[in-house]
PDB file of C-alpha atoms in Angstrom:
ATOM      1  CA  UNK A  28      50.543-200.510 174.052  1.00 51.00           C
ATOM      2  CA  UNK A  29      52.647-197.784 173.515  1.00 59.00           C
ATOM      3  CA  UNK A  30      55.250-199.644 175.169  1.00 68.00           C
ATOM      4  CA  UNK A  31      55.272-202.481 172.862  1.00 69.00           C
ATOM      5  CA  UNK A  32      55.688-199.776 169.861  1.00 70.00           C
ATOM      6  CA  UNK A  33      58.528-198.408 171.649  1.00 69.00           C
ATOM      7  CA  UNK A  34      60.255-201.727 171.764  1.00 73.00           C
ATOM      8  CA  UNK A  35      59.380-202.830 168.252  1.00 74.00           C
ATOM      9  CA  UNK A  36      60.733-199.411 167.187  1.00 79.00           C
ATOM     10  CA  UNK A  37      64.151-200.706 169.241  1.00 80.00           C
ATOM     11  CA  UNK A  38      64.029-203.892 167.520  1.00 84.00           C
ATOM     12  CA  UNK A  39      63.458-202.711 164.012  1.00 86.00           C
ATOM     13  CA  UNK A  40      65.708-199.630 164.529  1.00 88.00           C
ATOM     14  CA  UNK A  41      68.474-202.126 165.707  1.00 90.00           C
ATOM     15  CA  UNK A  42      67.721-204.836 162.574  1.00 92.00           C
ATOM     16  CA  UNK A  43      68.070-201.527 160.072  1.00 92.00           C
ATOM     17  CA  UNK A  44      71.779-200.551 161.781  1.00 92.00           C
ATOM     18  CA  UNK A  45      72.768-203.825 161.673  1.00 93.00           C
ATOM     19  CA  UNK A  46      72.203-204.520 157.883  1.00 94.00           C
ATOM     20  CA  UNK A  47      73.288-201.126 157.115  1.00 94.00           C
ATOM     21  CA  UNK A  48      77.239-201.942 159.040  1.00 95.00           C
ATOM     22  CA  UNK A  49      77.241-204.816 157.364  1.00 94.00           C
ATOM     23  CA  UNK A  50      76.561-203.292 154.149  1.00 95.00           C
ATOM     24  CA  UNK A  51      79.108-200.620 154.649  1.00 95.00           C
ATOM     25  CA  UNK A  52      82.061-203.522 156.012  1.00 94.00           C
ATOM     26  CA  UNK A  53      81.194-204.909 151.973  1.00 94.00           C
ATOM     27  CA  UNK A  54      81.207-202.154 150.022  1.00 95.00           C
ATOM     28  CA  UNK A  55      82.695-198.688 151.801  1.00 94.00           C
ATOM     29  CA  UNK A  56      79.655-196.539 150.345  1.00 95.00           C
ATOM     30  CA  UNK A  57      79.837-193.895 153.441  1.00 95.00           C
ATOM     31  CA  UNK A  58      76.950-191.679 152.072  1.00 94.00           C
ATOM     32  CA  UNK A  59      74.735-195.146 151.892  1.00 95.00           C
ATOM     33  CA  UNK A  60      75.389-196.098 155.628  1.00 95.00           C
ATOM     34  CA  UNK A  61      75.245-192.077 156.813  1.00 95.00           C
ATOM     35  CA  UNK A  62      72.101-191.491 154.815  1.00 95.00           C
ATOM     36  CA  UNK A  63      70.411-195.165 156.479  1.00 95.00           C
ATOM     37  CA  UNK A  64      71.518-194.420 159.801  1.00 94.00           C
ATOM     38  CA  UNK A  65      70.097-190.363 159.404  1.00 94.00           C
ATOM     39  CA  UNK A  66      67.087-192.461 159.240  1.00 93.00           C
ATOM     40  CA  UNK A  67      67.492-194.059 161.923  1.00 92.00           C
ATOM     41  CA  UNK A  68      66.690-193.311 166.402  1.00 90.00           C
ATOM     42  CA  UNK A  69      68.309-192.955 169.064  1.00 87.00           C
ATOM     43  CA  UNK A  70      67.602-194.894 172.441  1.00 84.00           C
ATOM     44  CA  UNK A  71      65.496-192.038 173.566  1.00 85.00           C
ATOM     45  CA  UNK A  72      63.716-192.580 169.842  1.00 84.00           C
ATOM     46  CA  UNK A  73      64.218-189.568 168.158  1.00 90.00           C
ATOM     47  CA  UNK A  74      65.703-189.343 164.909  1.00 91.00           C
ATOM     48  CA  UNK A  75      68.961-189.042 164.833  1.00 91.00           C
ATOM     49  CA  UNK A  76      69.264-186.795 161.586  1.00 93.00           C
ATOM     50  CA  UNK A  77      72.628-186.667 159.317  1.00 92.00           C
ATOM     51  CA  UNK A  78      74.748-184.875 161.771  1.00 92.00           C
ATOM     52  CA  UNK A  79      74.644-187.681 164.438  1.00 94.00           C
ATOM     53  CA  UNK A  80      74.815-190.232 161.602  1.00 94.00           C
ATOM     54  CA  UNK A  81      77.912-189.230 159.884  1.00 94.00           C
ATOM     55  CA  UNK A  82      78.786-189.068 163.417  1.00 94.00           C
ATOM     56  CA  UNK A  83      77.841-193.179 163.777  1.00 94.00           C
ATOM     57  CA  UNK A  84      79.507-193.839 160.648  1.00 95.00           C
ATOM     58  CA  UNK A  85      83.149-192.389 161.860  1.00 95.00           C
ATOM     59  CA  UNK A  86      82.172-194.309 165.165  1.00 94.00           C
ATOM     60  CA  UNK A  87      81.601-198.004 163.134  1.00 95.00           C
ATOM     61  CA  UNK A  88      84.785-196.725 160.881  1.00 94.00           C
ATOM     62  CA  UNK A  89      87.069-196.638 164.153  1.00 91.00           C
ATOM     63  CA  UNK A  90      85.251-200.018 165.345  1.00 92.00           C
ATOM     64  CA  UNK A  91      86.650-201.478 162.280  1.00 91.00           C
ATOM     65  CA  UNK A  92      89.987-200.096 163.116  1.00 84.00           C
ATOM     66  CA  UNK A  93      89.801-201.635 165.914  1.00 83.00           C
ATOM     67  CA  UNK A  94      89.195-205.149 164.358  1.00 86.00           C
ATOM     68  CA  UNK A  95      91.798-204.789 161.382  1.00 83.00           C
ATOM     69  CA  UNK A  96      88.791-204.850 158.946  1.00 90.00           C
ATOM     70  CA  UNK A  97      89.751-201.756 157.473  1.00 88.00           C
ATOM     71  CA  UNK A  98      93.097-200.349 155.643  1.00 87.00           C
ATOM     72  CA  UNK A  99      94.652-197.185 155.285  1.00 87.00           C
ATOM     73  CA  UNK A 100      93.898-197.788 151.136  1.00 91.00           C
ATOM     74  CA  UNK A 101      90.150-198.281 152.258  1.00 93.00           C
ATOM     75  CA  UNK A 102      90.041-195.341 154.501  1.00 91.00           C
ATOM     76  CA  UNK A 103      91.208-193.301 151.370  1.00 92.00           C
ATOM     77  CA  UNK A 104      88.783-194.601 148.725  1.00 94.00           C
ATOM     78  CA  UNK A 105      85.977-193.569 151.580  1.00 94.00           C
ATOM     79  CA  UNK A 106      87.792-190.220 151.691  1.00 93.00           C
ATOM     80  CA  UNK A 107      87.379-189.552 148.529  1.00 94.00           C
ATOM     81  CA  UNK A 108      83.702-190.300 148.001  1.00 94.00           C
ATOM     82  CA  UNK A 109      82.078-187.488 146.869  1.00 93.00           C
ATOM     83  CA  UNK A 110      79.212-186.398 149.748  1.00 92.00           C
ATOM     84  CA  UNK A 111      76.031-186.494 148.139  1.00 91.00           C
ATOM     85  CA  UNK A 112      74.780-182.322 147.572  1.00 89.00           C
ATOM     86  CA  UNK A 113      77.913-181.054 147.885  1.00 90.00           C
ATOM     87  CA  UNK A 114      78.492-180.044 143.890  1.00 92.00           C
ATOM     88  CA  UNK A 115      81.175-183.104 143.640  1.00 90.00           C
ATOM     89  CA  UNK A 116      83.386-182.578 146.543  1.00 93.00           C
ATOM     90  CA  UNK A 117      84.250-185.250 148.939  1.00 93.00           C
ATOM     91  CA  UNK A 118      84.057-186.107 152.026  1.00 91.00           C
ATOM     92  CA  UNK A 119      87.760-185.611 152.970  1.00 90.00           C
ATOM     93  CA  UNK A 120      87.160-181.713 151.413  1.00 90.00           C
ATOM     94  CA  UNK A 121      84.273-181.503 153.431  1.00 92.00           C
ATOM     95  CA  UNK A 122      84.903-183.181 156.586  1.00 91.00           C
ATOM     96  CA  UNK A 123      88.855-183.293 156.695  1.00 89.00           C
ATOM     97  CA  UNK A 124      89.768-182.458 160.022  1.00 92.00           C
ATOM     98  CA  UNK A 125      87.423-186.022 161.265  1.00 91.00           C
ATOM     99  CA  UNK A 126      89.509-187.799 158.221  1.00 91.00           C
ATOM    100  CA  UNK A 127      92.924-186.878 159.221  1.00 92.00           C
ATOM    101  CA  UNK A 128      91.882-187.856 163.017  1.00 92.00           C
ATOM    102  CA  UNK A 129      90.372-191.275 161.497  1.00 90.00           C
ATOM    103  CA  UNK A 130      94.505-191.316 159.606  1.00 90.00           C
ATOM    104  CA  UNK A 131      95.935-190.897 162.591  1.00 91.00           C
ATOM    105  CA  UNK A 132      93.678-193.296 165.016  1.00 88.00           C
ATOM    106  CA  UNK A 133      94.277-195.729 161.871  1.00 86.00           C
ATOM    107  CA  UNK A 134      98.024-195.046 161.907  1.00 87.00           C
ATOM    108  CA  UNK A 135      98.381-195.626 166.267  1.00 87.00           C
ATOM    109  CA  UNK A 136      95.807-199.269 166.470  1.00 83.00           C
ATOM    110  CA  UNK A 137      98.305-200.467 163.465  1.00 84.00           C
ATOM    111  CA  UNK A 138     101.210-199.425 165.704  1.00 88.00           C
ATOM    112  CA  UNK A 139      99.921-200.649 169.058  1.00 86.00           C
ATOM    113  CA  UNK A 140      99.146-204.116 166.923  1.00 84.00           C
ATOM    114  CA  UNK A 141     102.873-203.796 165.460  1.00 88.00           C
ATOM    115  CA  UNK A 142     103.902-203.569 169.099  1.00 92.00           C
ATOM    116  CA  UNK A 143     101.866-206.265 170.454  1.00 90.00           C
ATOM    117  CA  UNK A 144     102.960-209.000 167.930  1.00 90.00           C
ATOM    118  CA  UNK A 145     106.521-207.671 168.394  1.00 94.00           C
ATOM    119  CA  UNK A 146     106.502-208.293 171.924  1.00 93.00           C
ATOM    120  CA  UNK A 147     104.538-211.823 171.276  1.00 94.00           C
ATOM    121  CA  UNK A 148     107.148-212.907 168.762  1.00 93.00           C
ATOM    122  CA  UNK A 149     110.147-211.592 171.416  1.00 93.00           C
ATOM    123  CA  UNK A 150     108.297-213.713 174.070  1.00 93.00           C
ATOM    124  CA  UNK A 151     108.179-217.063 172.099  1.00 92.00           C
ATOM    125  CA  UNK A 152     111.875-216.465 170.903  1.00 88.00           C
ATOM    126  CA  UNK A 153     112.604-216.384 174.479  1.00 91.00           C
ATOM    127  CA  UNK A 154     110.383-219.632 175.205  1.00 90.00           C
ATOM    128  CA  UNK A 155     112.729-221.475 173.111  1.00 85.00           C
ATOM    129  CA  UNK A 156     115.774-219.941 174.145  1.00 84.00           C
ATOM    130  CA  UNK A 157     115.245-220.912 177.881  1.00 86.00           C
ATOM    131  CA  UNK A 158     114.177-224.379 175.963  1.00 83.00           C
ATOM    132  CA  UNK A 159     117.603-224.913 174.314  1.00 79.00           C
ATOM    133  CA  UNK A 160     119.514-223.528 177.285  1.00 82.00           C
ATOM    134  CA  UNK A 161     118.059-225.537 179.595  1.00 81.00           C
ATOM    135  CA  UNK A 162     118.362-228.828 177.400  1.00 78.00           C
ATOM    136  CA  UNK A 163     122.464-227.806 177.116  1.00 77.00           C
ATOM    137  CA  UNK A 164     122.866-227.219 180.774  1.00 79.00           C
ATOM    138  CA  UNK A 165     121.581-230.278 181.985  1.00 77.00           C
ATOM    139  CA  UNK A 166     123.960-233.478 182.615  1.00 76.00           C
ATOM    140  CA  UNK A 167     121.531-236.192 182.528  1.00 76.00           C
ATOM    141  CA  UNK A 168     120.709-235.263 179.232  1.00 74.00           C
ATOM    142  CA  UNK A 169     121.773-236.368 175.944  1.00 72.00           C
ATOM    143  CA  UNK A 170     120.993-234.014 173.779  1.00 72.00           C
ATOM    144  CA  UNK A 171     122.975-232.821 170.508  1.00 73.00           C
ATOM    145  CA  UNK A 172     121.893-229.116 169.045  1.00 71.00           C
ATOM    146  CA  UNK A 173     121.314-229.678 165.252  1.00 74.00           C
ATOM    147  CA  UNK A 174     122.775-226.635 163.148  1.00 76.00           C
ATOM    148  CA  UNK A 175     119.223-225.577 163.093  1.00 73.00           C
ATOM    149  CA  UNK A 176     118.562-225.147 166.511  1.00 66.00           C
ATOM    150  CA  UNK A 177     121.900-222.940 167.184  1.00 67.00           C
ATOM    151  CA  UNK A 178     119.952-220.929 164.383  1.00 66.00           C
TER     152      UNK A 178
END
C-alpha cells in the first residue's frame, strides 16, 4: 500500500513539474515556477523547499539555453523580477552571482551554436566547391559555369 502512495506521489509530483516548466517556457514568472516547485519532492520524497527550487528553476533556465528557447532579453526581464518578500528587490540583487553565471553560460551555448553553424555553412561551401571543381576538371564533360556559379 504504501508503495502505491509512493508511486502516485512520483506520478503526481512529476505531472505538477511538468505543468509548472511549461508554464514558466510561456510566461518567464520565476517566483511562480520556484514557489510550485518549493512545493514540490524529491525522488527520495521529501520536500524540496525554496532553496532546492530556485535551485530547479536555474537548472530548467540552462535547459532552455540549451534548446535556444530562451534569449539574453528574456534572461534579463527574469532578472529583474522582483523576488517575492524581499521589500521590491529582484532577483538579480538578490541572487546575482547565479545570474551573471546564467549570462555567461547564455553567452558560451550562443557561441558554441555560432561555431557550429559556422563550421556547417564552411562545410557545404566546400561541398559545392569540390562540386564545381570537379565538373571543370573533367573532359568528358560539357559543362559551362554560369556567372552565378563562379559566384
Amino acid at each position: 500500500m504504501k508503495e502505491g502512495a509512493a508511486l502516485d506521489q512520483q506520478q503526481d509530483n512529476f505531472i505538477e513539474v511538468t505543468e509548472a516548466t511549461t508554464l514558466f517556457e510561456d510566461n518567464l514568472d520565476l517566483a511562480s515556477l520556484v514557489n510550485t516547485l518549493a512545493n514540490t519532492y524529491d525522488e527520495k520524497g521529501k520536500l524540496l523547499g525554496r532553496g532546492r527550487a530556485f535551485d530547479g528553476a536555474i537548472d530548467h533556465i540552462e535547459k532552455m539555453f540549451k534548446a535556444g528557447t530562451l534569449s539574453a532579453e528574456q534572461l534579463e526581464e527574469i532578472k529583474g523580477q522582483e523576488m517575492p518578500g524581499m521589500n521590491g528587490r529582484t532577483y538579480g540583487d538578490m541572487k546575482g552571482t547565479q545570474f551573471e553565471n546564467l549570462t555567461q553560460k547564455l553567452a558560451s551555448e550562443e557561441r558554441a551554436n555560432n561555431e557550429a553553424l559556422r563550421a556547417q555553412n564552411h562545410e557545404e561551401a566546400k561541398l559545392l566547391v569540390d562540386d564545381f571543381t570537379a565538373k571543370m576538371r573533367d573532359p568528358n564533360s560539357d559543362y559551362q559555369p554560369t556567372r552565378k556559379d563562379i559566384e
